[in-house]
Amino acid sequence: MSQRKAPADAGRATIRDVAERAGVSVASVSRVLSGNYPVSEDLRRRVMKVVRDLDYVTNAHARSLAGGGTPTVAILINNITGAAFAHVAKGVEGAATLRGWLSLVGTTGDDPERELALVNMMRQQGVAAVVLLGGAYDYEEYQLRMARFARSLDAAGSHLVLVGRPPLEGDVPATTVDYDNESGAYAMASHLLSAGHREVLVLPGPAGLSTAQARLRGAQRAFETYGVPFEPEAVRHGPYDDEHGYRAVEGALRDGLRFTAVLAGTDVVAAGALQALRAAGLRVPEDVSITGYDDIPLASQLTPQLTTVHVPYEEMGRVALRAVADRREAGAGRRKGGDGEHLVLGTHVVVRNSVRPPARRD
Amino acid sequence: MSQRKAPADAGRATIRDVAERAGVSVASVSRVLSGNYPVSEDLRRRVMKVVRDLDYVTNAHARSLAGGGTPTVAILINNITGAAFAHVAKGVEGAATLRGWLSLVGTTGDDPERELALVNMMRQQGVAAVVLLGGAYDYEEYQLRMARFARSLDAAGSHLVLVGRPPLEGDVPATTVDYDNESGAYAMASHLLSAGHREVLVLPGPAGLSTAQARLRGAQRAFETYGVPFEPEAVRHGPYDDEHGYRAVEGALRDGLRFTAVLAGTDVVAAGALQALRAAGLRVPEDVSITGYDDIPLASQLTPQLTTVHVPYEEMGRVALRAVADRREAGAGRRKGGDGEHLVLGTHVVVRNSVRPPARRD
DNA sequence: GGAACCATGGGATACGGTTTCCGCACCGGC
DNA sequence: GCCGGTGCGGAAACCGTATCCCATGGTTCC
């Protein structure tokens, strides 16, 4: 009777089981499997046979404890069902897999508490990097917390990557992958203005969110360029969902606001706006034009297909992963000086069928 | 000079660093942190102070090696950007978090090789369960491989959960969480038939996919019930994307096929079909009715809003997690006899605005 | 007042691998 | 025939934590 558990135990097979059954030492099995040490052909064959027979796989926890182990990226999303985020996640995941990295996905549900808990959990997991998706909030406290996250992760040999938001201020060890949000909004608004629209309902998104702020700034800048007054009452903030789009348009109509176009902060918001216009008996784009932002699949599934701003979400994900992978390879030696790398990707307007010159009133 | 690394090393702090700095034993620190052993208030305070100072978090790998550790579920998806799957993932993740479980997400991209690699990777991670999302393929080999997965995982103390596909045949240790796919299709088709439609273009999805097959069977059964002949040439298989929906309708129109309604296998396919009809100058639902399946957000964002079959995706995710959690609690003792549990959730038709009685021809 | 007990804290060990350090054979060369 | 080199395999030391077992000091009970 063995001191250890029986070979065909209920639990999973260990490297010792394999070694014993193959009549070799534990070290030899490890070497055959990792392949970083010369091993005789005979030994390899014997070991591999047992590995197959036992359907053995190494214990990832033990392996990473002992120093080896595959790097892991953690992706933190507000809401996994958001199409834009899903595309970033896809990009990260794809690039990670390509390098043999593992990826974890966690959702925060917009809850700062959960975000904190998740970052700590990832720290426990010893992830190579934490990728945080989505816009930032404008609270001072939130910013401080992010900086703390960045330093904590950095101290533990990990790294924080912010995707789709502006970089943190100060000398914070975090990488930022962003897109040219304001320019995209500028271009989109310009498109509307150059088509002749002068009265535009603007639905930028949540007031405190960096993404919404940048999009609003871009639109504002375009209005200035065209010398068109920017009416504060034609700007309606609210969450990035179709319900808000619907309500906002409904409300604007009820308020008697005059507008010939809707500049929506998001394709989803545009979808809601579209419905509200239709419900009010207005035709799109004949009576009112609409633009979106993000260029998620929905944009081209609507009728009319949405003119919108393309954001390279999936590529942002890939870039984010590449950034951490590169830094990790370079890392061993000295860390770079100004540690906060900042990458910015371009956006562009995708013209479809939701914009027309305004119809003459009167 | 200590033999060990310096306390303020570059790497993360260990429990030993904490113990040393607090002047207590390693065991005490562990006890304070896990809280499952009586500890004096004084000791707790001293330890916690150091923990905060050092920003210490326990190493999850070491913890799970030592027997503790939080259970982890792995979710394997074909494509993270699919809305239906994303909702299941959300359900699993939410329920997991509620119990303090961790969740991993991996995407297979419809590649059987990657699926194999991922399952093995999850086995290495020692996950409590692997949740596989989406329809199954009709290959014999594929089924065999699934059975092997199930047994491998089971042998390693893990468990396979199949979501959104029929259970495996034979005595395989896997749990299945499914929905009443065929009945949903039956109800949806009946809705169309009872509205008076007799010539229906059916777009069930990929020919080899279990989901598509079940939806087709349901439709067929409804036609039989109504005594309406089921025209094989009015059935067009293809992938679950909007492009297929578009092409299929375009092709049917070109072929001169007569139909007053489109029964799409998916909301996304319906979206494509809708576009094609519009492009051909047909109005929906006045000239042609359309139905979808899945009831993803898109369905209510389209104009007209889609009449579709609601599938409780998020709940399926929750149910899946609950099933593995329950079995894990009960598990310690004997395993149940017939191990393949099979849960089925209901579906129902959501009536919106995309169906009307057929216009009189001639 | 002594003994049994309770409440705490410390030391040692196990978890499942990887890796370093060694020793053993076997080989060829002189 | 002896010696050194080379190639391969084994023993053991870690990785960071949880937990079992034991020691200790103070308390309570007889």
JSON list of C-alpha atoms in Angstrom, two decimals, chain B residues 179-260:
[
{"chain": "B", "resi": 179, "resn": "TYR", "atom": "CA", "xyz": [-34.05, 25.69, -24.32]},
{"chain": "B", "resi": 180, "resn": "ASP", "atom": "CA", "xyz": [-37.09, 24.45, -26.08]},
{"chain": "B", "resi": 181, "resn": "ASN", "atom": "CA", "xyz": [-35.78, 25.33, -29.49]},
{"chain": "B", "resi": 182, "resn": "GLU", "atom": "CA", "xyz": [-38.12, 23.26, -31.59]},
{"chain": "B", "resi": 183, "resn": "SER", "atom": "CA", "xyz": [-41.23, 24.43, -29.78]},
{"chain": "B", "resi": 184, "resn": "GLY", "atom": "CA", "xyz": [-40.15, 28.01, -30.20]},
{"chain": "B", "resi": 185, "resn": "ALA", "atom": "CA", "xyz": [-39.81, 27.49, -33.91]},
{"chain": "B", "resi": 186, "resn": "TYR", "atom": "CA", "xyz": [-43.13, 25.69, -33.95]},
{"chain": "B", "resi": 187, "resn": "ALA", "atom": "CA", "xyz": [-44.82, 28.59, -32.22]},
{"chain": "B", "resi": 188, "resn": "MET", "atom": "CA", "xyz": [-43.17, 31.15, -34.43]},
{"chain": "B", "resi": 189, "resn": "ALA", "atom": "CA", "xyz": [-44.13, 29.35, -37.61]},
{"chain": "B", "resi": 190, "resn": "SER", "atom": "CA", "xyz": [-47.65, 28.82, -36.30]},
{"chain": "B", "resi": 191, "resn": "HIS", "atom": "CA", "xyz": [-47.90, 32.53, -35.69]},
{"chain": "B", "resi": 192, "resn": "LEU", "atom": "CA", "xyz": [-47.07, 33.14, -39.32]},
{"chain": "B", "resi": 193, "resn": "LEU", "atom": "CA", "xyz": [-49.40, 30.44, -40.57]},
{"chain": "B", "resi": 194, "resn": "SER", "atom": "CA", "xyz": [-52.31, 31.56, -38.46]},
{"chain": "B", "resi": 195, "resn": "ALA", "atom": "CA", "xyz": [-51.85, 35.05, -39.85]},
{"chain": "B", "resi": 196, "resn": "GLY", "atom": "CA", "xyz": [-52.60, 33.49, -43.18]},
{"chain": "B", "resi": 197, "resn": "HIS", "atom": "CA", "xyz": [-49.18, 33.04, -44.71]},
{"chain": "B", "resi": 198, "resn": "ARG", "atom": "CA", "xyz": [-48.83, 29.99, -46.91]},
{"chain": "B", "resi": 199, "resn": "GLU", "atom": "CA", "xyz": [-45.70, 30.77, -48.86]},
{"chain": "B", "resi": 200, "resn": "VAL", "atom": "CA", "xyz": [-42.81, 31.21, -46.48]},
{"chain": "B", "resi": 201, "resn": "LEU", "atom": "CA", "xyz": [-39.10, 31.56, -47.13]},
{"chain": "B", "resi": 202, "resn": "VAL", "atom": "CA", "xyz": [-37.29, 29.65, -44.42]},
{"chain": "B", "resi": 203, "resn": "LEU", "atom": "CA", "xyz": [-33.70, 30.50, -43.45]},
{"chain": "B", "resi": 204, "resn": "PRO", "atom": "CA", "xyz": [-32.88, 28.05, -40.66]},
{"chain": "B", "resi": 205, "resn": "GLY", "atom": "CA", "xyz": [-29.12, 28.57, -40.49]},
{"chain": "B", "resi": 206, "resn": "PRO", "atom": "CA", "xyz": [-26.11, 26.30, -41.09]},
{"chain": "B", "resi": 207, "resn": "ALA", "atom": "CA", "xyz": [-27.21, 22.87, -42.24]},
{"chain": "B", "resi": 208, "resn": "GLY", "atom": "CA", "xyz": [-24.97, 20.94, -39.87]},
{"chain": "B", "resi": 209, "resn": "LEU", "atom": "CA", "xyz": [-25.74, 22.88, -36.73]},
{"chain": "B", "resi": 210, "resn": "SER", "atom": "CA", "xyz": [-28.04, 21.36, -34.13]},
{"chain": "B", "resi": 211, "resn": "THR", "atom": "CA", "xyz": [-29.67, 24.71, -33.43]},
{"chain": "B", "resi": 212, "resn": "ALA", "atom": "CA", "xyz": [-30.62, 25.19, -37.05]},
{"chain": "B", "resi": 213, "resn": "GLN", "atom": "CA", "xyz": [-31.86, 21.65, -37.37]},
{"chain": "B", "resi": 214, "resn": "ALA", "atom": "CA", "xyz": [-34.16, 21.98, -34.39]},
{"chain": "B", "resi": 215, "resn": "ARG", "atom": "CA", "xyz": [-35.56, 25.27, -35.63]},
{"chain": "B", "resi": 216, "resn": "LEU", "atom": "CA", "xyz": [-36.22, 23.74, -39.00]},
{"chain": "B", "resi": 217, "resn": "ARG", "atom": "CA", "xyz": [-37.95, 20.74, -37.46]},
{"chain": "B", "resi": 218, "resn": "GLY", "atom": "CA", "xyz": [-40.20, 22.99, -35.42]},
{"chain": "B", "resi": 219, "resn": "ALA", "atom": "CA", "xyz": [-41.22, 24.96, -38.46]},
{"chain": "B", "resi": 220, "resn": "GLN", "atom": "CA", "xyz": [-41.85, 21.82, -40.41]},
{"chain": "B", "resi": 221, "resn": "ARG", "atom": "CA", "xyz": [-44.04, 20.45, -37.69]},
{"chain": "B", "resi": 222, "resn": "ALA", "atom": "CA", "xyz": [-46.12, 23.63, -37.70]},
{"chain": "B", "resi": 223, "resn": "PHE", "atom": "CA", "xyz": [-46.61, 23.38, -41.43]},
{"chain": "B", "resi": 224, "resn": "GLU", "atom": "CA", "xyz": [-47.82, 19.84, -41.04]},
{"chain": "B", "resi": 225, "resn": "THR", "atom": "CA", "xyz": [-50.22, 20.87, -38.32]},
{"chain": "B", "resi": 226, "resn": "TYR", "atom": "CA", "xyz": [-51.68, 23.48, -40.62]},
{"chain": "B", "resi": 227, "resn": "GLY", "atom": "CA", "xyz": [-51.74, 21.11, -43.54]},
{"chain": "B", "resi": 228, "resn": "VAL", "atom": "CA", "xyz": [-49.55, 23.41, -45.56]},
{"chain": "B", "resi": 229, "resn": "PRO", "atom": "CA", "xyz": [-47.05, 21.79, -47.89]},
{"chain": "B", "resi": 230, "resn": "PHE", "atom": "CA", "xyz": [-43.47, 22.45, -46.96]},
{"chain": "B", "resi": 231, "resn": "GLU", "atom": "CA", "xyz": [-41.53, 23.39, -50.07]},
{"chain": "B", "resi": 232, "resn": "PRO", "atom": "CA", "xyz": [-37.91, 22.22, -49.90]},
{"chain": "B", "resi": 233, "resn": "GLU", "atom": "CA", "xyz": [-36.80, 24.90, -52.32]},
{"chain": "B", "resi": 234, "resn": "ALA", "atom": "CA", "xyz": [-38.13, 27.57, -49.98]},
{"chain": "B", "resi": 235, "resn": "VAL", "atom": "CA", "xyz": [-35.56, 26.47, -47.38]},
{"chain": "B", "resi": 236, "resn": "ARG", "atom": "CA", "xyz": [-32.16, 28.06, -47.69]},
{"chain": "B", "resi": 237, "resn": "HIS", "atom": "CA", "xyz": [-29.36, 27.17, -45.34]},
{"chain": "B", "resi": 238, "resn": "GLY", "atom": "CA", "xyz": [-26.40, 29.37, -44.56]},
{"chain": "B", "resi": 239, "resn": "PRO", "atom": "CA", "xyz": [-24.44, 30.96, -41.74]},
{"chain": "B", "resi": 240, "resn": "TYR", "atom": "CA", "xyz": [-26.04, 32.94, -38.95]},
{"chain": "B", "resi": 241, "resn": "ASP", "atom": "CA", "xyz": [-25.15, 36.39, -40.19]},
{"chain": "B", "resi": 242, "resn": "ASP", "atom": "CA", "xyz": [-26.87, 39.29, -41.84]},
{"chain": "B", "resi": 243, "resn": "GLU", "atom": "CA", "xyz": [-25.03, 38.79, -45.07]},
{"chain": "B", "resi": 244, "resn": "HIS", "atom": "CA", "xyz": [-26.57, 35.39, -45.50]},
{"chain": "B", "resi": 245, "resn": "GLY", "atom": "CA", "xyz": [-29.99, 36.83, -44.79]},
{"chain": "B", "resi": 246, "resn": "TYR", "atom": "CA", "xyz": [-29.44, 39.41, -47.46]},
{"chain": "B", "resi": 247, "resn": "ARG", "atom": "CA", "xyz": [-28.11, 37.02, -50.05]},
{"chain": "B", "resi": 248, "resn": "ALA", "atom": "CA", "xyz": [-30.77, 34.42, -49.44]},
{"chain": "B", "resi": 249, "resn": "VAL", "atom": "CA", "xyz": [-33.63, 36.87, -49.95]},
{"chain": "B", "resi": 250, "resn": "GLU", "atom": "CA", "xyz": [-31.93, 38.40, -52.94]},
{"chain": "B", "resi": 251, "resn": "GLY", "atom": "CA", "xyz": [-31.48, 34.96, -54.44]},
{"chain": "B", "resi": 252, "resn": "ALA", "atom": "CA", "xyz": [-35.04, 33.87, -53.71]},
{"chain": "B", "resi": 253, "resn": "LEU", "atom": "CA", "xyz": [-36.35, 36.99, -55.38]},
{"chain": "B", "resi": 254, "resn": "ARG", "atom": "CA", "xyz": [-34.13, 36.43, -58.38]},
{"chain": "B", "resi": 255, "resn": "ASP", "atom": "CA", "xyz": [-35.28, 32.83, -58.61]},
{"chain": "B", "resi": 256, "resn": "GLY", "atom": "CA", "xyz": [-38.84, 34.03, -58.80]},
{"chain": "B", "resi": 257, "resn": "LEU", "atom": "CA", "xyz": [-39.79, 32.24, -55.61]},
{"chain": "B", "resi": 258, "resn": "ARG", "atom": "CA", "xyz": [-43.14, 33.38, -54.29]},
{"chain": "B", "resi": 259, "resn": "PHE", "atom": "CA", "xyz": [-43.28, 34.14, -50.58]},
{"chain": "B", "resi": 260, "resn": "THR", "atom": "CA", "xyz": [-45.23, 36.45, -48.33]}
]
